[in-house]
CSV table of C-alpha atoms in Angstrom, one decimal:
chain,number,residue,atom,x,y,z
A,24,UNK,CA,9.0,-15.9,11.0
A,25,UNK,CA,6.8,-13.3,12.6
A,26,UNK,CA,7.1,-12.8,16.3
A,27,UNK,CA,4.7,-10.9,18.6
A,28,UNK,CA,5.0,-7.2,18.1
A,29,UNK,CA,4.2,-4.5,15.6
A,30,UNK,CA,3.2,-6.3,12.4
A,31,UNK,CA,0.3,-5.5,10.0
A,32,UNK,CA,-1.0,-7.1,6.8
A,33,UNK,CA,-3.5,-5.2,4.6
A,34,UNK,CA,-4.9,-5.8,1.1
A,35,UNK,CA,-6.6,-3.1,-0.9
A,36,UNK,CA,-6.5,-0.9,-3.9
A,37,UNK,CA,-4.6,2.4,-4.5
A,38,UNK,CA,-6.8,5.5,-4.2
A,39,UNK,CA,-4.4,7.5,-6.5
A,40,UNK,CA,-1.1,7.2,-8.2
A,41,UNK,CA,1.9,6.9,-5.7
A,42,UNK,CA,4.2,9.8,-5.0
A,43,UNK,CA,8.0,9.4,-5.0
A,44,UNK,CA,10.3,11.8,-3.2
A,45,UNK,CA,14.0,11.7,-2.2
A,46,UNK,CA,15.4,12.6,1.2
A,47,UNK,CA,18.2,15.2,1.4
A,48,UNK,CA,20.5,12.2,1.6
A,49,UNK,CA,19.2,10.8,-1.7
A,50,UNK,CA,17.1,7.9,-0.3
A,51,UNK,CA,13.9,7.2,-2.2
A,52,UNK,CA,10.5,7.3,-0.3
A,53,UNK,CA,7.2,6.4,-1.9
A,54,UNK,CA,3.9,7.1,-0.3
A,55,UNK,CA,0.5,5.9,-1.4
A,56,UNK,CA,-3.0,5.4,0.0
A,57,UNK,CA,-5.1,2.2,-0.2
A,58,UNK,CA,-8.8,1.6,0.3
A,59,UNK,CA,-9.6,-1.6,2.2
A,60,UNK,CA,-13.2,-2.9,1.9
A,61,UNK,CA,-15.0,-4.9,4.4
A,62,UNK,CA,-18.4,-6.6,3.9
A,63,UNK,CA,-20.3,-7.7,7.0
A,64,UNK,CA,-23.8,-8.7,8.2
A,65,UNK,CA,-25.8,-6.5,10.7
A,66,UNK,CA,-28.8,-8.5,11.5
A,67,UNK,CA,-30.6,-9.2,8.2
A,68,UNK,CA,-28.8,-6.4,6.4
A,69,UNK,CA,-25.6,-6.8,4.4
A,70,UNK,CA,-23.3,-3.8,5.0
A,71,UNK,CA,-20.1,-2.5,3.5
A,72,UNK,CA,-17.4,-0.5,5.2
A,73,UNK,CA,-14.2,1.1,3.8
A,74,UNK,CA,-11.0,2.1,5.6
A,75,UNK,CA,-8.1,4.2,4.1
A,76,UNK,CA,-4.5,3.6,5.0
A,77,UNK,CA,-1.3,5.5,4.1
A,78,UNK,CA,1.5,3.3,3.1
A,79,UNK,CA,5.2,4.4,3.1
A,80,UNK,CA,8.0,2.5,1.4
A,81,UNK,CA,11.8,3.2,1.3
A,82,UNK,CA,14.8,2.7,-0.9
A,83,UNK,CA,14.5,0.2,-3.9
A,84,UNK,CA,11.1,-0.9,-2.7
A,85,UNK,CA,9.9,2.7,-3.0
A,86,UNK,CA,11.3,3.0,-6.5
A,87,UNK,CA,9.6,-0.2,-7.6
A,88,UNK,CA,6.3,0.9,-6.1
A,89,UNK,CA,6.5,4.3,-7.9
A,90,UNK,CA,7.3,2.6,-11.2
A,91,UNK,CA,4.7,-0.2,-11.2
A,92,UNK,CA,1.8,0.9,-9.1
A,93,UNK,CA,-1.1,3.1,-10.3
A,94,UNK,CA,-4.5,4.2,-9.1
A,95,UNK,CA,-6.8,1.2,-8.7
A,96,UNK,CA,-4.0,-1.4,-8.6
A,97,UNK,CA,-4.5,-4.1,-6.0
A,98,UNK,CA,-1.7,-4.5,-3.4
A,99,UNK,CA,-0.9,-6.7,-0.4
A,100,UNK,CA,1.2,-5.0,2.1
A,101,UNK,CA,3.2,-6.3,5.1
A,102,UNK,CA,4.8,-3.9,7.4
A,103,UNK,CA,4.6,-2.1,10.8
A,104,UNK,CA,2.5,0.7,12.2
A,105,UNK,CA,4.3,4.0,12.9
A,106,UNK,CA,2.8,6.9,14.7
A,107,UNK,CA,4.0,10.4,13.7
A,108,UNK,CA,3.6,13.3,16.0
A,109,UNK,CA,4.4,17.0,15.3
A,110,UNK,CA,3.6,20.5,16.3
A,111,UNK,CA,2.6,23.0,13.5
A,112,UNK,CA,3.7,26.7,13.3
A,113,UNK,CA,0.7,27.8,15.4
A,114,UNK,CA,1.5,25.3,18.2
A,115,UNK,CA,-1.2,22.8,17.2
A,116,UNK,CA,-0.4,19.2,17.9
A,117,UNK,CA,-1.0,16.6,15.3
A,118,UNK,CA,-0.6,12.9,14.9
A,119,UNK,CA,-1.3,10.2,12.4
A,120,UNK,CA,-0.7,6.5,12.0
A,121,UNK,CA,0.8,5.1,8.8
A,122,UNK,CA,2.0,1.7,7.6
A,123,UNK,CA,5.7,1.4,6.9
A,124,UNK,CA,5.9,-1.5,4.4
A,125,UNK,CA,8.8,-3.9,4.2
A,126,UNK,CA,7.0,-6.1,1.6
A,127,UNK,CA,4.5,-5.2,-1.2
A,128,UNK,CA,2.9,-7.7,-3.5
A,129,UNK,CA,1.4,-6.2,-6.7
A,130,UNK,CA,-2.0,-7.7,-7.6
A,131,UNK,CA,-4.5,-7.0,-10.3
A,132,UNK,CA,-4.4,-3.9,-12.4
A,133,UNK,CA,-7.4,-1.6,-12.6
A,134,UNK,CA,-10.2,-3.0,-14.8
A,135,UNK,CA,-10.1,-0.2,-17.4
A,136,UNK,CA,-6.4,-1.0,-18.1
A,137,UNK,CA,-7.2,-4.6,-19.1
A,138,UNK,CA,-7.7,-5.5,-22.7
A,139,UNK,CA,-11.3,-6.7,-23.2
A,140,UNK,CA,-12.3,-5.8,-19.7
A,141,UNK,CA,-14.2,-9.1,-19.2
A,142,UNK,CA,-14.7,-10.8,-15.8
A,143,UNK,CA,-14.7,-14.4,-17.1
A,144,UNK,CA,-11.9,-16.8,-18.0
A,145,UNK,CA,-10.7,-14.3,-20.6
A,146,UNK,CA,-9.8,-11.8,-18.0
A,147,UNK,CA,-6.0,-11.3,-17.5
A,148,UNK,CA,-4.5,-13.2,-14.6
A,149,UNK,CA,-3.1,-11.0,-11.9
A,150,UNK,CA,0.5,-10.1,-12.1
A,151,UNK,CA,2.1,-10.8,-8.7
A,152,UNK,CA,5.4,-9.1,-8.0
A,153,UNK,CA,6.7,-9.9,-4.5
A,154,UNK,CA,9.4,-7.5,-3.3
A,155,UNK,CA,10.9,-7.6,0.2
A,156,UNK,CA,12.9,-4.7,1.4
A,157,UNK,CA,15.5,-6.9,3.1
A,158,UNK,CA,16.3,-8.8,-0.1
A,159,UNK,CA,16.7,-5.5,-2.0
A,160,UNK,CA,18.9,-3.9,0.6
A,161,UNK,CA,21.3,-7.0,0.4
A,162,UNK,CA,21.7,-6.4,-3.3
A,163,UNK,CA,22.7,-2.8,-2.9
């Protein structure tokens, strides 16, 4: 059950293949970016807007994301917002907000990866893989 606090849900498509790295302690971290589209009405005109979000996953969830995700793949992400702040070598201050995911559902693959590429009933059904970090950590 979600309580009030720092929770976020986004659904979108990967903008490029995910990157997997290991911390000095050997823990996996996978980072990827998603594009989230929004259609809206402005008077009589239909408009489109796109937002880009950086997603960060850890441990087994990170390894699974790195293995199964690819550019264009649809994902549904549940997590929390995290603000990073740092000072560069020249003394410039920087900050960014990212989503640290504790659950990622894998949706449709990119259209060009499908056999046939049709949009009708012959189109492949989405492959949904639901992975929660808490469940994976219990198994480790």
